Coordinates of C-alpha atoms and ligand atoms in Angstrom, one line a residue:
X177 CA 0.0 0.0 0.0
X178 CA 2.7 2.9 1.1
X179 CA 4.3 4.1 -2.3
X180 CA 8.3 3.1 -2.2
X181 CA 11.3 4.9 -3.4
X182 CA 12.9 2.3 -5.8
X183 CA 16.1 3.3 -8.1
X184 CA 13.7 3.1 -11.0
X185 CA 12.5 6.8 -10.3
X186 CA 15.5 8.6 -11.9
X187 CA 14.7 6.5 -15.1
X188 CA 11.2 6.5 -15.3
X189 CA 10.8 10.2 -14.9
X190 CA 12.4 11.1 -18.3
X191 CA 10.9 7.9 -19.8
X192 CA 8.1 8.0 -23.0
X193 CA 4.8 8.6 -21.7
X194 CA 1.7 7.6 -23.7
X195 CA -2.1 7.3 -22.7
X196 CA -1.7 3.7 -22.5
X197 CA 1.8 3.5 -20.7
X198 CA 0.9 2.4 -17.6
X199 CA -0.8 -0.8 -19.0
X200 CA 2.2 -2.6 -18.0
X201 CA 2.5 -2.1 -14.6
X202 CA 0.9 -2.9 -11.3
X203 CA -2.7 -1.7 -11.5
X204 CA -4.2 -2.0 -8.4
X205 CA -8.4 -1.5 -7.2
X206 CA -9.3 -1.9 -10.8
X207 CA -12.7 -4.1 -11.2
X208 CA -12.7 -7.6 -12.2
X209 CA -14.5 -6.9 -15.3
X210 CA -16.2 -10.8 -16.5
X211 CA -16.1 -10.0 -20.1
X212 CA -13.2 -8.3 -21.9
X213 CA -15.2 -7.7 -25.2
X214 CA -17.6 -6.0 -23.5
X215 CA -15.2 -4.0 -22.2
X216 CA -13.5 -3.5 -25.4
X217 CA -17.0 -2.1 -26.6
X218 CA -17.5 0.4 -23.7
X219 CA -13.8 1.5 -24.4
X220 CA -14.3 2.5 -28.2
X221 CA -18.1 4.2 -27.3
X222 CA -16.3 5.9 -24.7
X223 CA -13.1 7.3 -27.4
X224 CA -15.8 8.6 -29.5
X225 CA -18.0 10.6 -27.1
X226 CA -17.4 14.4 -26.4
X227 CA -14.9 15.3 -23.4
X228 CA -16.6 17.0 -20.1
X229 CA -14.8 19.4 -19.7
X230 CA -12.2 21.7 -21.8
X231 CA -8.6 22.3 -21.7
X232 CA -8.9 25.9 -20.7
X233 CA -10.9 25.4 -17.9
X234 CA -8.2 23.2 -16.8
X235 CA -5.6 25.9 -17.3
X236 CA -7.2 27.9 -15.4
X237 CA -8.1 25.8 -12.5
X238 CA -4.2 25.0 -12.3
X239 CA -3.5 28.4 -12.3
X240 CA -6.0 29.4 -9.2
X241 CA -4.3 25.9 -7.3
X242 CA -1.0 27.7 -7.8
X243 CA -2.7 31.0 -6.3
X244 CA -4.0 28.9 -3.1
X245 CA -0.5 27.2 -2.7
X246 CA 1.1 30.6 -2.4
X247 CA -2.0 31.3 0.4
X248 CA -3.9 33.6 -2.4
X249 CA -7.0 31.7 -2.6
X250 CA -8.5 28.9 -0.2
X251 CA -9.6 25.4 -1.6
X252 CA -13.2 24.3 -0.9
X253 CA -13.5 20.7 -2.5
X254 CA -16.7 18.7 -1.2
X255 CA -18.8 16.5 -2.0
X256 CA -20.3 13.1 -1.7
X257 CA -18.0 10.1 -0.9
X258 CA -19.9 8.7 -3.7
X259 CA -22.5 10.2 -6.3
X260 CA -25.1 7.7 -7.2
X261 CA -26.7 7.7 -10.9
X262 CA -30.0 7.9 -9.0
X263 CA -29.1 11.2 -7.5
X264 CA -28.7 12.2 -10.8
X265 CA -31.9 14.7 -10.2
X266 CA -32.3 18.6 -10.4
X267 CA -33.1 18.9 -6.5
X268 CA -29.7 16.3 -5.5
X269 CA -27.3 18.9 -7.5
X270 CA -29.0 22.2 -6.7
X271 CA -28.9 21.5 -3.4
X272 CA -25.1 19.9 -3.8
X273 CA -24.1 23.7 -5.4
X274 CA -26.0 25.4 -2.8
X275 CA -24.4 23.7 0.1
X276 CA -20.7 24.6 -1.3
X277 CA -21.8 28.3 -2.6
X278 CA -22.8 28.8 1.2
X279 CA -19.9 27.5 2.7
X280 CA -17.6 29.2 0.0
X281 CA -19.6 32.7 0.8
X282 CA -18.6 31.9 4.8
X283 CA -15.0 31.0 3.7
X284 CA -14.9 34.1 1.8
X285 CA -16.0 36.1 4.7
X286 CA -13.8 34.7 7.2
X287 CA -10.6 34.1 4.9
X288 CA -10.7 37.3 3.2
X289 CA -9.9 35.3 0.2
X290 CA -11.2 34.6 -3.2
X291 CA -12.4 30.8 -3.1
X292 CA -12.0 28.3 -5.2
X293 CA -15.3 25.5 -5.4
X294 CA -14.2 22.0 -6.6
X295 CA -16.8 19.4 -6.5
X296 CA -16.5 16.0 -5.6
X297 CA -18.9 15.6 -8.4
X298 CA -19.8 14.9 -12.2
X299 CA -17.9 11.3 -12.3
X300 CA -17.2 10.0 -8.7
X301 CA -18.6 6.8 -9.8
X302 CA -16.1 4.6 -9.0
X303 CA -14.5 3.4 -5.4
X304 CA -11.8 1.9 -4.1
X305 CA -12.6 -1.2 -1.5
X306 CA -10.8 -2.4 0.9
X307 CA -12.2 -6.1 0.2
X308 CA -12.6 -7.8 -3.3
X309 CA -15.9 -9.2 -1.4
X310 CA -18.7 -9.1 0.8
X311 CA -20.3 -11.9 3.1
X312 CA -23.7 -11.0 4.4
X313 CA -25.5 -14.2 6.2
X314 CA -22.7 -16.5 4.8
X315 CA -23.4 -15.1 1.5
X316 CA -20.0 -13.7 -0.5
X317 CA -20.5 -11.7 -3.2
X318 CA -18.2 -9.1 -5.2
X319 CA -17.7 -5.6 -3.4
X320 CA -20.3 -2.7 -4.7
X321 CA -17.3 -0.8 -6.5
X322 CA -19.3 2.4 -7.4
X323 CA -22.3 2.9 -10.1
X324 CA -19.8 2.9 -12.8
X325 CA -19.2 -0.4 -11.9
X326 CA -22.2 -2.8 -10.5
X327 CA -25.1 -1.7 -8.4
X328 CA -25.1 -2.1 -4.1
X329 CA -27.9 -4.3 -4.2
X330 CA -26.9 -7.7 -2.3
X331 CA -27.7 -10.0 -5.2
X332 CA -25.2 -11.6 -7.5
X333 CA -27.0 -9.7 -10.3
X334 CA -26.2 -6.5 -9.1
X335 CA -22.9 -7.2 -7.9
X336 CA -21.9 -8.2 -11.8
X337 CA -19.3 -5.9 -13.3
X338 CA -20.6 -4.2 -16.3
X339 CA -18.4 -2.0 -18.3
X340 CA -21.8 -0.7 -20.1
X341 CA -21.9 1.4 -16.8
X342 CA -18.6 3.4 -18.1
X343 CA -20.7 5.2 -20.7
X344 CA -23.7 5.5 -18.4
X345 CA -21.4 7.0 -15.8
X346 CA -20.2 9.6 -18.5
X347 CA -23.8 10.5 -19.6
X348 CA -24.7 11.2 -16.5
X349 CA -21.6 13.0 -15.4
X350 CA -22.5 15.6 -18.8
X351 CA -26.3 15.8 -17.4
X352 CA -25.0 16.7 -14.0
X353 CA -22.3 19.7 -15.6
X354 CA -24.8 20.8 -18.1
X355 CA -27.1 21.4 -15.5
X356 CA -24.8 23.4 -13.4
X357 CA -23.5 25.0 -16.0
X358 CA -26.9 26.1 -16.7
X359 CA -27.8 27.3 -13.7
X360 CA -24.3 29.3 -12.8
X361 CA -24.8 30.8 -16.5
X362 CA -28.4 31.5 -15.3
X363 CA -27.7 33.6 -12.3
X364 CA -27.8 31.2 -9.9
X365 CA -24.7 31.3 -8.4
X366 CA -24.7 35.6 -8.4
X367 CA -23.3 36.9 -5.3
X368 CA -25.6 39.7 -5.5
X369 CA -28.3 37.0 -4.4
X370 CA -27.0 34.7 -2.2
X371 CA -30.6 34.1 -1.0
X372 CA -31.2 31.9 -4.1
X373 CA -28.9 29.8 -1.9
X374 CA -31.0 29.3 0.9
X375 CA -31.4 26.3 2.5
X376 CA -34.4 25.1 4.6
X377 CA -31.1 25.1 7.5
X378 CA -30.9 29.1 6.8
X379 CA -34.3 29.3 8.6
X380 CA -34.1 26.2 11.5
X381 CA -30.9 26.4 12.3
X382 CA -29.5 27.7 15.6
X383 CA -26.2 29.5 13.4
X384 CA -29.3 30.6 10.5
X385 CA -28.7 34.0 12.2
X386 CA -25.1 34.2 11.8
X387 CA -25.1 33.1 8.5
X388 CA -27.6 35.7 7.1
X389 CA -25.4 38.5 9.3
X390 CA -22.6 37.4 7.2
X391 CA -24.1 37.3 3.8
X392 CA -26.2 41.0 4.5
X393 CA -22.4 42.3 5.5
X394 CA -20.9 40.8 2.2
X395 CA -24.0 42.4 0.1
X396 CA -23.2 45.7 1.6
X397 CA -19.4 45.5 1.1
X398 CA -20.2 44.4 -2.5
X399 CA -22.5 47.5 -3.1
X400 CA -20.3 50.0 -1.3
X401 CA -17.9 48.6 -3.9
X402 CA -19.6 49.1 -6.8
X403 CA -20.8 52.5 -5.6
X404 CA -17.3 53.6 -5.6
X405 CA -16.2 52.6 -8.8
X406 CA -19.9 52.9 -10.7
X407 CA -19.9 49.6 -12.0
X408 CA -20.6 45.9 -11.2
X409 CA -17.1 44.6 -9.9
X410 CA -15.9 41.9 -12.2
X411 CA -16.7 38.4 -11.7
X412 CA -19.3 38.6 -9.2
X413 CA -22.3 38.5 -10.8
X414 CA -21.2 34.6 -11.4
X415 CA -19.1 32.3 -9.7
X416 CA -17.3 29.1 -10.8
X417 CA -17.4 25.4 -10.2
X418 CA -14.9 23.2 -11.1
X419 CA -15.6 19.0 -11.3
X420 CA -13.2 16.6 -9.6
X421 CA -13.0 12.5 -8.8
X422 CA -11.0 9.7 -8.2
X423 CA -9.2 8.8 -11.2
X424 CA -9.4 5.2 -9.8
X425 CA -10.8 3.3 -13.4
X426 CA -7.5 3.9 -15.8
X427 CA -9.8 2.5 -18.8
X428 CA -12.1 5.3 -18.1
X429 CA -9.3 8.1 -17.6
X430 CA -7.4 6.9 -20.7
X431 CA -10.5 6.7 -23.1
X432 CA -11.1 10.3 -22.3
X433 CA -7.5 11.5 -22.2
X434 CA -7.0 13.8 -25.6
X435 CA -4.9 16.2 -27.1
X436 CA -6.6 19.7 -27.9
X437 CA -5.9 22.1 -31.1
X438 CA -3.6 24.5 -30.3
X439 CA -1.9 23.4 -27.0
X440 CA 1.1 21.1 -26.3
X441 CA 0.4 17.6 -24.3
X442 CA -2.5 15.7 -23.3
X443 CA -5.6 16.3 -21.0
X444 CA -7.5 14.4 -19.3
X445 CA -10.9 15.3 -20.4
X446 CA -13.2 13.4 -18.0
X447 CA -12.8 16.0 -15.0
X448 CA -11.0 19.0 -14.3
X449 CA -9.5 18.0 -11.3
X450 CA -8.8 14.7 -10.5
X451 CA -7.0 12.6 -7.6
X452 CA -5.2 9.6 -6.7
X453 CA -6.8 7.8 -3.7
X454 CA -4.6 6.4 -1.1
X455 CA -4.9 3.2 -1.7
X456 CA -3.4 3.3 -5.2
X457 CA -0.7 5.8 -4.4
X458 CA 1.7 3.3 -5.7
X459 CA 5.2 4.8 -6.6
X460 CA 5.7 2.4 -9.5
X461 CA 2.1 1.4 -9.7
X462 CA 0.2 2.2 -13.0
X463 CA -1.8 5.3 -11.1
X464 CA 1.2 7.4 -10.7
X465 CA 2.2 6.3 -14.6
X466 CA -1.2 7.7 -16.0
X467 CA -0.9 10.7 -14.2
X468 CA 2.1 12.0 -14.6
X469 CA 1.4 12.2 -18.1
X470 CA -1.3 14.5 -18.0
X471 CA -1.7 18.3 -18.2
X472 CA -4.5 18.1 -15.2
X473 CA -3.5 19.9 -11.8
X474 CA -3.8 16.2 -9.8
X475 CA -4.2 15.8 -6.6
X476 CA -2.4 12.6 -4.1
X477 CA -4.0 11.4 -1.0
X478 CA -1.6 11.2 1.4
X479 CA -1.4 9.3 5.0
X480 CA -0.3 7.0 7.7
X481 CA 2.8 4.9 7.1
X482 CA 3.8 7.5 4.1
X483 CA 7.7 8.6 4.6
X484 CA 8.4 11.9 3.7
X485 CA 11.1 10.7 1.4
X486 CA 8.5 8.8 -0.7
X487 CA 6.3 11.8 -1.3
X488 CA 9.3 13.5 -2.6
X489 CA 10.1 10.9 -4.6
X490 CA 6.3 10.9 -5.7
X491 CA 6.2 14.6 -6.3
X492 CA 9.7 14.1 -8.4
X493 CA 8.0 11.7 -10.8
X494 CA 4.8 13.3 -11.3
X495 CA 5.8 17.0 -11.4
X496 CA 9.4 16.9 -12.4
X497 CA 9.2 20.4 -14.0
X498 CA 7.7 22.0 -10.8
X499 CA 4.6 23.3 -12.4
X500 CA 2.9 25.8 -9.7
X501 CA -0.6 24.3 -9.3
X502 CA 0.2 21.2 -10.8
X503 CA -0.1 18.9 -7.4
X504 CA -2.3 19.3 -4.6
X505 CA -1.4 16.9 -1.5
X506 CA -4.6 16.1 0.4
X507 CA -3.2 15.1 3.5
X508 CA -6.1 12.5 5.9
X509 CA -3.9 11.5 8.2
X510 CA -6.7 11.7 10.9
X511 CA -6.7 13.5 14.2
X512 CA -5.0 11.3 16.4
X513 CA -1.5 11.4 13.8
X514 CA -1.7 14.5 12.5
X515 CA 0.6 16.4 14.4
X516 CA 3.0 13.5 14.5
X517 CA 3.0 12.8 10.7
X518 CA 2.1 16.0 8.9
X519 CA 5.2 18.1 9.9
X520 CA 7.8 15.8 8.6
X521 CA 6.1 15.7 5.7
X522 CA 6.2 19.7 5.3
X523 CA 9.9 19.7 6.2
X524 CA 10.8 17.3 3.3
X525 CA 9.1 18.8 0.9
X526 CA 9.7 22.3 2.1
X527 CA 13.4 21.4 1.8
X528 CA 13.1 19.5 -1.8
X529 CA 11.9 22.8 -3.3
X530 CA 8.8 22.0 -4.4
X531 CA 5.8 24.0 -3.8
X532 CA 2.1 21.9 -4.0
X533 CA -1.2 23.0 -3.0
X534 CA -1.6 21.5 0.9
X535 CA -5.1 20.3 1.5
X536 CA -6.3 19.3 4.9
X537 CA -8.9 16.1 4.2
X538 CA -10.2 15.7 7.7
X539 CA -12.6 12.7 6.9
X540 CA -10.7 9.8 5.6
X541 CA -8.5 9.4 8.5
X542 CA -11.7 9.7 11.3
X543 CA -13.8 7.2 10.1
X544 CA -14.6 4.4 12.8
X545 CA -17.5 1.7 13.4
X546 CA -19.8 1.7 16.2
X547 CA -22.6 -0.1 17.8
X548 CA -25.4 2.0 18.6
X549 CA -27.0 0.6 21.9
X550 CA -30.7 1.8 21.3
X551 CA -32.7 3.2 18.4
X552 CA -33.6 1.8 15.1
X553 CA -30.0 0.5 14.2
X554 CA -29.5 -1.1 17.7
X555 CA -26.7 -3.9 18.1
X556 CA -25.9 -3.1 14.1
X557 CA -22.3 -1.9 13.4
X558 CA -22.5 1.7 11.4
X559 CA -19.1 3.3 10.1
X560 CA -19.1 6.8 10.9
X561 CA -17.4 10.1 11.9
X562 CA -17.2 12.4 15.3
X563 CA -17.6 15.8 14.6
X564 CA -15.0 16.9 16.7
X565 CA -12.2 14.2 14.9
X566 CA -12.8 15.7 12.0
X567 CA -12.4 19.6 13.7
X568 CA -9.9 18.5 15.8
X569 CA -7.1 17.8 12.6
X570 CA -8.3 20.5 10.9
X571 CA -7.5 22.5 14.1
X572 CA -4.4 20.9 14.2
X573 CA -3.6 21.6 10.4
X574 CA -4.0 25.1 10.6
X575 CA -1.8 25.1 13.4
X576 CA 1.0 23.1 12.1
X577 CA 1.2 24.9 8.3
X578 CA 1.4 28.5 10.6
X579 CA 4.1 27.0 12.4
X580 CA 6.2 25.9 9.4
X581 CA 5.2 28.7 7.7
X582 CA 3.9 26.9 4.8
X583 CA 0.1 27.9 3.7
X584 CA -2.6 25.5 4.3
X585 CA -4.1 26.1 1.0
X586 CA -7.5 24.4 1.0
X587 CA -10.0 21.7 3.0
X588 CA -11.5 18.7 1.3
X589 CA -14.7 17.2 2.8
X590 CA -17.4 15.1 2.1
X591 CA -20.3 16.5 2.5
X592 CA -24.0 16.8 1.4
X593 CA -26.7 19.3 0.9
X594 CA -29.4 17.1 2.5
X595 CA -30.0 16.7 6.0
X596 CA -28.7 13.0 6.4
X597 CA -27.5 11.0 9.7
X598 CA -24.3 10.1 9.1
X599 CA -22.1 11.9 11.8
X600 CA -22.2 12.2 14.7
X601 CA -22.0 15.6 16.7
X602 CA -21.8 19.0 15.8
X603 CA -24.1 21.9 17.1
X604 CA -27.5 20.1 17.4
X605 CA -25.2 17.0 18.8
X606 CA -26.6 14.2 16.8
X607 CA -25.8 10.8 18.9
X608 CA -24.8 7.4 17.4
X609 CA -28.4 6.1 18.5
X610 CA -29.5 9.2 15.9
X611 CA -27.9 7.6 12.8
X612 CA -30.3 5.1 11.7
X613 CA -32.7 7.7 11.1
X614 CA -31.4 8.9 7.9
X615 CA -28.2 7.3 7.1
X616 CA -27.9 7.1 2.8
X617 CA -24.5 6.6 1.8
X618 CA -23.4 3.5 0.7
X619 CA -20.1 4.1 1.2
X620 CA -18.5 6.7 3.5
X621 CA -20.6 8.6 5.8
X622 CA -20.7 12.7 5.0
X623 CA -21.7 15.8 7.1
X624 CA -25.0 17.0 6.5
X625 CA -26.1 20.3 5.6
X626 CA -26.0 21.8 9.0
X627 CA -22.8 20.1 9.7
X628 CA -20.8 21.1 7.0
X629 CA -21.9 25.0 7.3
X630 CA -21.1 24.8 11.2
X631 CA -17.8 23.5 9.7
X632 CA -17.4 26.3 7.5
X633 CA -18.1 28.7 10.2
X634 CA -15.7 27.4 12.6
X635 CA -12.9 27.0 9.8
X636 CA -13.4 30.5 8.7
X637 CA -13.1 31.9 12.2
X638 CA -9.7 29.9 12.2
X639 CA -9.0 32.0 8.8
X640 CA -9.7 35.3 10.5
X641 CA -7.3 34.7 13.4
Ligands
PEP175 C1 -12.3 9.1 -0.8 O1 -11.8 10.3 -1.0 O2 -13.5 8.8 -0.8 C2 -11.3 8.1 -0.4 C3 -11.5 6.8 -0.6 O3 -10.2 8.6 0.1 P1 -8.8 7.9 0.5 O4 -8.2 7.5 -0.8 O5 -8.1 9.1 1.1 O6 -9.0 6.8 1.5
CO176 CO1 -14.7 8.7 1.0

């Protein structure tokens, strides 16, 4: 699992890159696809369908990375753990957008800086598993991999791999951006109405009052602004969104990985932003292959057991030329080894010259399994997330990046718009014995609506000191 530093590094950095060069090397977490014809099909549907997204929106999302690495902008990237093509609805990704428009607007307020939105969303379809299977009742089946994959029903049916889902993954992916495209081209996302942002929590919730202090004070500073220079200041009558996932399936990645008229190299058309997970953060592994061929900004995952030495090394193969923007290092090492793994990791890479984005992912590394003891989900073991874990390392994050002087340049949380059960905590205190009432994911478990503003809140205060 932990990426190694191997002699081959110094080769492999200067050697030919193609779209297809990692095919020979250890792929890791990719599905066990029954029928390689199929797959062969999906593939060629998949070469001849538009892109997502284009390579100047990429540019420019690379250059705004190299703004927050320099502490110029802040990062918000959130989202679901996993979007589900049945969430593919109007209501799921309004309410998705409004969720990260209202904690950008807080961020903003608190930070004093522009903010970047990156969601985990249009094509996080795919997961990595920890297990190849499942046993329910002494029933083992294959592991629900994501809807671009099989389905999370519990029958061998729905566990079947089907490539087919590749193209069904894209389609909806295009749905999801052309809708919010739409609706940021609309007007939607106009900071001179941050009430078409509202939701229901705005009205219910015990911080509603701050939060509509805070967007009446922006309003006024953005008038007062445009009073004194008699026009609408530029750029705020719209706001931008950017679309980010796993790059977990290298099939998918690679079918939609083009060259574009008129600039050098290739990009990876399928999202604007995406990631390598930790568990495929493989030094030699076909992951860090694919990548480092790309024009993308890319972001690594990066946690317990990692030696600094081997993010260098990581960083040396994938950005050799030092590209500001180009990597983002989303650090989850979770609140308990935070402060004893994060700073040697700043140290190295401080001292190696390089100069990433540093993103604080306070879920990954806080996710546990408990029992509630009463309620609807007695006796049943529920993965989930304290509240406080998940403040506590960001806490700590802020804290450690001041100390070494290097600029925690954004946070990256899953998250939804809807008011779900899934952690436990935060301002209304919602208990383990709470999280059976409306628990949804069927992977990791996110904050809800009221969580993830409280969040917001309490990181931008941390911005303001
Ligand atoms: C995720 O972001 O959903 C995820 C699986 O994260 P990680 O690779 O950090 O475990
Ligand atoms: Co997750």
């Amino acid at each position: 699992m932990k990426p190694v530093v191997s002699p081959l590094a110094a080769v492999d950095s200067a050697a030919p890159w193609t779209p297809d060069s990692w095919r020979g090397r250890p792929c890791r977490q990719q599905p066990p696809w029954p029928d390689a014809e199929a797959l062969e099909r999906a593939l060629a549907e998949l070469r001849t369908l538009p892109p997502l997204v284009t390579s100047w929106e990429i540019e420019a999302l690379r250059q705004q990375l190299a703004d927050a690495a320099a502490g110029r902008r802040f990062l918000l990237h959130g989202g679901d753990c996993c979007e589900q093509f049945d969430e593919c609805t109007s209501s799921a990704i309004a309410a998705k957008l409004k969720i990260l428009l209202q904690m950008s607007l807080v961020l903003v307020h608190g930070g004093r800086r522009p903010v970047i939105r990156v969601g985990r969303f249009a094509g996080q379809y795919a997961k990595p598993r920890s297990s190849e299977t499942e046993t329910r009742h002494g029933v083992t089946l294959p592991s629900y991999r994501g809807d671009n994959v099989n389905r999370s029903g519990f029958t061998p049916e729905e566990r079947r791999p089907d490539p087919w889902r590749l193209i069904e993954g894209h389609a909806r992916s295009a749905m999801t951006l052309n809708f919010i495209r739409a609706l940021v081209d609309g007007g939607f996302a106009d900071l001179h109405h941050p009430e078409n942002w509202d939701l229901d929590f705005v009205k219910h919730s015990p911080l509603g009052a701050d939060y509509q202090r805070m967007v009446e004070q922006l309003g006024e500073s953005l008038r007062f602004m445009e009073t004194l220079v008699g026009a609408q200041v530029l750029g705020t009558n719209r706001v931008d969104f950017f679309s980010s996932h796993e790059g977990l399936i290298l099939d998918y990645e690679a079918a939609l990985t083009r060259t574009v008229p008129h600039r050098e190299g290739f990009y990876d058309l399928s999202t604007h932003f995406p990631w390598i997970g930790y568990r495929t953060l493989d030094l030699d592994g076909a992951h860090v292959e694919f990548f480092r061929g790309i024009a993308n900004p890319v972001g690594l995952k990066i946690g317990p057991g990692l030696e600094p030495q081997a993010v260098v090394a990581l960083l040396q193969r994938l950005d050799p030329n030092r590209q500001p923007g180009k990597i983002a290092l989303i650090a989850r090492f979770g609140a308990h080894q935070v402060a004893h793994e994060l700073p040697r990791i700043i140290d190295a890479v401080k001292s190696s010259g390089w100069t990433p984005t540093w993103v604080c992912d306070p879920m990954h590394g806080n996710t546990e399994t408990v029992i509630p003891s009463s309620g609807a989900g007695a006796g049943v073991p529920i993965k989930t997330r304290k509240f406080a874990h998940i403040l506590a390392e960001l806490e700590q994050s802020f804290e450690i990046h001041r100390a070494k002087g290097v600029p925690l340049g954004g946070v990256h949380i899953e998250l939804t718009g809807e008011d779900v059960t899934e952690c436990t905590g935060g301002a209304r205190g919602l208990s383990d014995e709470q999280l059976a009432r409306a628990y949804r994911s069927r992977v990791d478990p996110r904050l809800n609506y009221e969580q993830a503003l409280e969040m917001a809140m309490l990181i931008a205060r941390r911005m303001r000191d």
